[in-house]
Short mmCIF file of C-alpha atoms in Angstrom, two decimals:
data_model
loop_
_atom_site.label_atom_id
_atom_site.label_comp_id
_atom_site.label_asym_id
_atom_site.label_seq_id
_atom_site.Cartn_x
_atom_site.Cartn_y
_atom_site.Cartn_z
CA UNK A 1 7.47 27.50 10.75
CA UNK A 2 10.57 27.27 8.81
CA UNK A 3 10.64 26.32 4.88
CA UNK A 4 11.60 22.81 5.21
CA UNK A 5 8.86 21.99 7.82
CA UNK A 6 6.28 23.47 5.34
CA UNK A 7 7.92 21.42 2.59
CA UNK A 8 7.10 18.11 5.04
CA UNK A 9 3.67 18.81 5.74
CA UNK A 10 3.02 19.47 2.21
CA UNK A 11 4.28 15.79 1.96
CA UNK A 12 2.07 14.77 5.05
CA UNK A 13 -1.05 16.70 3.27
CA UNK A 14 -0.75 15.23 -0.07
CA UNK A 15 0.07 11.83 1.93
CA UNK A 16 -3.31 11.82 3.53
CA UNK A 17 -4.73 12.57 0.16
CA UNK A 18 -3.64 9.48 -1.63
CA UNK A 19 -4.72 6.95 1.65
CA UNK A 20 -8.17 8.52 1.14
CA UNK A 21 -8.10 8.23 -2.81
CA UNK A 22 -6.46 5.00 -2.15
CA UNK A 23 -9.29 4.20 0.18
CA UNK A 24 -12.15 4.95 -1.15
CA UNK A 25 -10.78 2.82 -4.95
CA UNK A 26 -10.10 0.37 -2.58
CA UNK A 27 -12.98 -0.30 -0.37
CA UNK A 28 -15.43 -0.10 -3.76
CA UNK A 29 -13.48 -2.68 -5.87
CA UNK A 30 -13.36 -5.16 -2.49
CA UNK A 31 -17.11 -4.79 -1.86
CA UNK A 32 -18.14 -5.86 -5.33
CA UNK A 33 -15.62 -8.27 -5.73
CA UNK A 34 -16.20 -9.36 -2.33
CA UNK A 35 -19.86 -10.09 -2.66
CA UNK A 36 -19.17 -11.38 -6.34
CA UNK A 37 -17.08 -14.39 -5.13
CA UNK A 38 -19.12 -14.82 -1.94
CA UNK A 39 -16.01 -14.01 0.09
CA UNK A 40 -16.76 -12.67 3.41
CA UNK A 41 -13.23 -11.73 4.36
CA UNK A 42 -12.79 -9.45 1.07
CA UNK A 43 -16.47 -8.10 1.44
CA UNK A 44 -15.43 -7.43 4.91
CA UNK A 45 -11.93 -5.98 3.87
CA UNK A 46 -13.91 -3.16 1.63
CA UNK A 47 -15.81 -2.04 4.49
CA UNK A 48 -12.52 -1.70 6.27
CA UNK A 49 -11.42 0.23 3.92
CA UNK A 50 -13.96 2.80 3.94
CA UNK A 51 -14.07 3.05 7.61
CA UNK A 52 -10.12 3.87 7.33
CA UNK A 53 -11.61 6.63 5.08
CA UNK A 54 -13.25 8.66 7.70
CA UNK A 55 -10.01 8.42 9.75
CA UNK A 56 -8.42 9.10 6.83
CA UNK A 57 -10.47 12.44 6.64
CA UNK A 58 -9.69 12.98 10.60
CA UNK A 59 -6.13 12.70 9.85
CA UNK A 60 -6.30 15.33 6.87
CA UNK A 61 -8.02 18.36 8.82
CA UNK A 62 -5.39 17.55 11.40
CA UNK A 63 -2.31 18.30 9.08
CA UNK A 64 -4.20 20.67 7.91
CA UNK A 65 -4.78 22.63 11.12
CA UNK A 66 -0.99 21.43 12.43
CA UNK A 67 0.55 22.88 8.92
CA UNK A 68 -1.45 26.33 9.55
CA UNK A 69 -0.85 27.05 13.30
CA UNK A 70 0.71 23.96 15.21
CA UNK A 71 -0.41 25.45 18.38
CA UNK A 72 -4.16 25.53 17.57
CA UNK A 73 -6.07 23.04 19.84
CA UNK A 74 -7.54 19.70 18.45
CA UNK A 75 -10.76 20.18 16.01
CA UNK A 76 -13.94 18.96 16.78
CA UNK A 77 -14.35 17.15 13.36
CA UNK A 78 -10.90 15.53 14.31
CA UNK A 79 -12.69 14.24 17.68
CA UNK A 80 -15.85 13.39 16.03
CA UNK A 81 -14.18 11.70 13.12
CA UNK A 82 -12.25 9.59 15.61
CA UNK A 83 -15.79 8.21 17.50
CA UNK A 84 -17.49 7.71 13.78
CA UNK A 85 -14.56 5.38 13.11
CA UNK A 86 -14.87 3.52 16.99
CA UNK A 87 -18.11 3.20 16.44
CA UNK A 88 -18.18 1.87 12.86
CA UNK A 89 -15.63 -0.67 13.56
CA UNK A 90 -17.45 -2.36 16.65
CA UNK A 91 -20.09 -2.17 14.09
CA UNK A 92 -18.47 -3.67 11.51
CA UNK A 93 -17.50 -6.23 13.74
CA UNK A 94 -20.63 -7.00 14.56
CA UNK A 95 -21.76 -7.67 11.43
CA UNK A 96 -18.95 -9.79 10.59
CA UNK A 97 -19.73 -12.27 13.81
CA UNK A 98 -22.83 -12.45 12.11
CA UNK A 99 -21.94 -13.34 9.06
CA UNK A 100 -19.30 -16.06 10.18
CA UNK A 101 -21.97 -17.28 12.29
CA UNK A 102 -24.63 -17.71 8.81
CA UNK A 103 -21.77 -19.22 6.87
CA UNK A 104 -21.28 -21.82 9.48
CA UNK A 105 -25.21 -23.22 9.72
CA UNK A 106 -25.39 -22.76 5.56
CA UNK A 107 -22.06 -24.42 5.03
CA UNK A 108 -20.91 -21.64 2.75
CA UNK A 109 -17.83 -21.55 0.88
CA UNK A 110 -16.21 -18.68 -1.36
CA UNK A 111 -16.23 -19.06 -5.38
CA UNK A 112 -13.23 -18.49 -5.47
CA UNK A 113 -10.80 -16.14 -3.41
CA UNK A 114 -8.53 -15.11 -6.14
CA UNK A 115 -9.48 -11.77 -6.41
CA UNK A 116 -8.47 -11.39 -2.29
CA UNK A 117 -5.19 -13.02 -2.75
CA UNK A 118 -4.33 -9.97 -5.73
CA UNK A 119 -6.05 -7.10 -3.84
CA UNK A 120 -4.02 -8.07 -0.67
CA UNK A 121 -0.94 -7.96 -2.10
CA UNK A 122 -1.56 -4.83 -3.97
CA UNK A 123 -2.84 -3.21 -0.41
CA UNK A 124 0.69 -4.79 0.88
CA UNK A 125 3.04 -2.99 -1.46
CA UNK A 126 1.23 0.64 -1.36
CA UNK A 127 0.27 0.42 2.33
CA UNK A 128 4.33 -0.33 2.67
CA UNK A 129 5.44 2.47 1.17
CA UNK A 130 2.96 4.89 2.96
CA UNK A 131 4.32 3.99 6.00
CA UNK A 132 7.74 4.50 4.99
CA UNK A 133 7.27 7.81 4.03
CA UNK A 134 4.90 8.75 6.58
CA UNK A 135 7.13 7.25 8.91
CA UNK A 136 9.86 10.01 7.46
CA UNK A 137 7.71 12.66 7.09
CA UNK A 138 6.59 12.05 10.88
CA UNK A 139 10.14 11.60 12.11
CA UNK A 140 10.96 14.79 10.07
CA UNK A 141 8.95 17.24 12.22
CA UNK A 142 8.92 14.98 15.09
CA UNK A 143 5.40 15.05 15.06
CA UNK A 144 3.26 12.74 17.32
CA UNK A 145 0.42 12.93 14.98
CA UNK A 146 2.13 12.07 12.11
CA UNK A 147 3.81 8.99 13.32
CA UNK A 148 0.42 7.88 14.45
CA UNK A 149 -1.27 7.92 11.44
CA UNK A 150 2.22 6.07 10.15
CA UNK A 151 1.08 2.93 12.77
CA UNK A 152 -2.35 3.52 11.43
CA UNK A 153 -1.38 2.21 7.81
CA UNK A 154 0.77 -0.42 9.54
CA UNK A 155 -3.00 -1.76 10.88
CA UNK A 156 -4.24 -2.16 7.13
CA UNK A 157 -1.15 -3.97 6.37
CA UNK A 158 -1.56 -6.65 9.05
CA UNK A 159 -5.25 -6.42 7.69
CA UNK A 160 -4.32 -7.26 4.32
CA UNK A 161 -1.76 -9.95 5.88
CA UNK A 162 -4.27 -11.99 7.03
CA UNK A 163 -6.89 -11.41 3.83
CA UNK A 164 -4.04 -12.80 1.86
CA UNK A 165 -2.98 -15.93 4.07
CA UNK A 166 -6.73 -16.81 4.34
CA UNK A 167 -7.25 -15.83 0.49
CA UNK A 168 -4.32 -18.32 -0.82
CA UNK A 169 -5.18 -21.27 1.66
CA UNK A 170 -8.37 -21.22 0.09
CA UNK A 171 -7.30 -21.55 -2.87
CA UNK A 172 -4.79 -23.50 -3.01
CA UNK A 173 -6.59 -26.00 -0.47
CA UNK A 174 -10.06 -25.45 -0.77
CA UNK A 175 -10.09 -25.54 2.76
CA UNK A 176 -13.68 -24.63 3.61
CA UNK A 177 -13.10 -22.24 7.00
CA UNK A 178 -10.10 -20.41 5.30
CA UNK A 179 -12.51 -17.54 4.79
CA UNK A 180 -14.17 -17.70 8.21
CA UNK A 181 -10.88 -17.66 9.77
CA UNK A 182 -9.54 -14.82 7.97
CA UNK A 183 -12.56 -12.85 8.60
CA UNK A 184 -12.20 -13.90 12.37
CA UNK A 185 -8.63 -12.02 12.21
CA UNK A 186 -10.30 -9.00 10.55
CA UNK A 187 -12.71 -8.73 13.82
CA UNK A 188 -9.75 -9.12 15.96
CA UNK A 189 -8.03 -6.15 14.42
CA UNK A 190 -11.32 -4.42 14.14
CA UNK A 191 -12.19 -4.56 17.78
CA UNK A 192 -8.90 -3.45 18.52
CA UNK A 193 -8.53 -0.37 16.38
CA UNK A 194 -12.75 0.62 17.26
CA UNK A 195 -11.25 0.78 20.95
CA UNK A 196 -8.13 2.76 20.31
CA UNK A 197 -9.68 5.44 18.15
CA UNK A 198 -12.63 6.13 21.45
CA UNK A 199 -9.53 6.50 23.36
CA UNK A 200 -7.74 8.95 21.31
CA UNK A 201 -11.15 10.80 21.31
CA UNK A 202 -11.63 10.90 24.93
CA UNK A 203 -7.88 11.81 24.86
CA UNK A 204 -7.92 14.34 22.33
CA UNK A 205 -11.63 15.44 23.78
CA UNK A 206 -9.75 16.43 27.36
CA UNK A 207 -7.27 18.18 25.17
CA UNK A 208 -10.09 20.37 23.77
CA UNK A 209 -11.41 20.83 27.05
CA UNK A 210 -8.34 21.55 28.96
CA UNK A 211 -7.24 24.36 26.11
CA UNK A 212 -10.85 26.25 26.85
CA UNK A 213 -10.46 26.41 30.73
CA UNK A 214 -6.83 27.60 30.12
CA UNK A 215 -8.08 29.95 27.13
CA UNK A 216 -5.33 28.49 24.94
CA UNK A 217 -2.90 30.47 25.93
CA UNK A 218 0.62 27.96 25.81
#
């Protein structure tokens, strides 16, 4: 591996680093503030967030692994990491049709959704620029992987797209399913991203598999 790839998936390690950090600060300030205002999209949105943390965590033992022998097969913590995060968003969906569906008999509205409308656009801006440079960093080594994660962050950012649209209709309309429909896009994007990550883990899992039979020898 020459210099200037090393020098890239320094930038890819430390990368994968902040969307943890970035994460975890994340997901703990939505939560609270989340189930503070009686928002169900912004509670929702924190959950999101950590769930992007155990991908995040998948993601970081594979530049890790890539950085110290690119042709090393896939991980198993890389594999399982992917199925925890499937798994937790179906779950998290789940839990989110339920909750729509208990605002709806109770009538429930947000206190306010002010809180979702700054977070969001904060999540916007840094989620932005993570892509940019992962995208660069990816293009860099031409790395798969890399690019991957890049469309990854793009996810949160149509995520925190549709927190904000629901969060300012709210408030600027009081419109009383703002929040249910926002939270209805969350489950959309949730569903979708629980499905792709069991794929990439039945994909990456017949990776694994093939590289024993063949004794890894490429």
């Amino acid at each position: 591996m020459t210099t200037n790839q090393q020098q890239f998936y320094r930038r890819a390690f430390y990368l994968a680093i902040f969307t943890i950090g970035y994460n975890v600060i994340e997901g703990l300030v939505s939560i609270f503030l989340g189930y503070e205002d009686e928002t169900l999209v912004l509670f929702g949105f924190g959950i999101d967030s950590f769930i992007e943390v155990i991908s995040g965590l998948g993601i970081l033992q594979m530049v890790l692994r890539i950085r110290k022998n690119p042709g090393d097969p896939v991980s198993g913590f890389e594999v399982r990491a992917l199925k925890i995060t499937g798994y937790a968003f179906f779950a998290l969906s789940f839990g989110l049709t339920a909750g729509i569906v208990v605002n709806l008999i109770n009538g429930h509205k947000p206190e306010s959704t002010l809180w979702g409308t700054l977070i969001s656009i904060i999540s916007i801006v840094v989620m932005s620029l993570l892509v940019m440079m992962k995208e660069r960093v990816g293009k860099a080594l031409g790395s798969a992987p890399v690019l991957a994660d890049a469309n990854c962050t793009m996810v949160c950012i149509y995520m925190s797209i549709v927190l904000l649209i629901s969060s300012v209709l709210y408030e600027l309309t009081g419109f009383a399913y703002a929040d249910i429909l926002g939270t209805a896009g969350l489950i959309w994007f949730s569903v979708a991203e629980g499905r792709e990550a069991l794929e990439k883990a039945r994909e990456r899992s017949y990776e694994t598999d093939c590289c024993h039979e063949e004794g890894c020898q490429k």
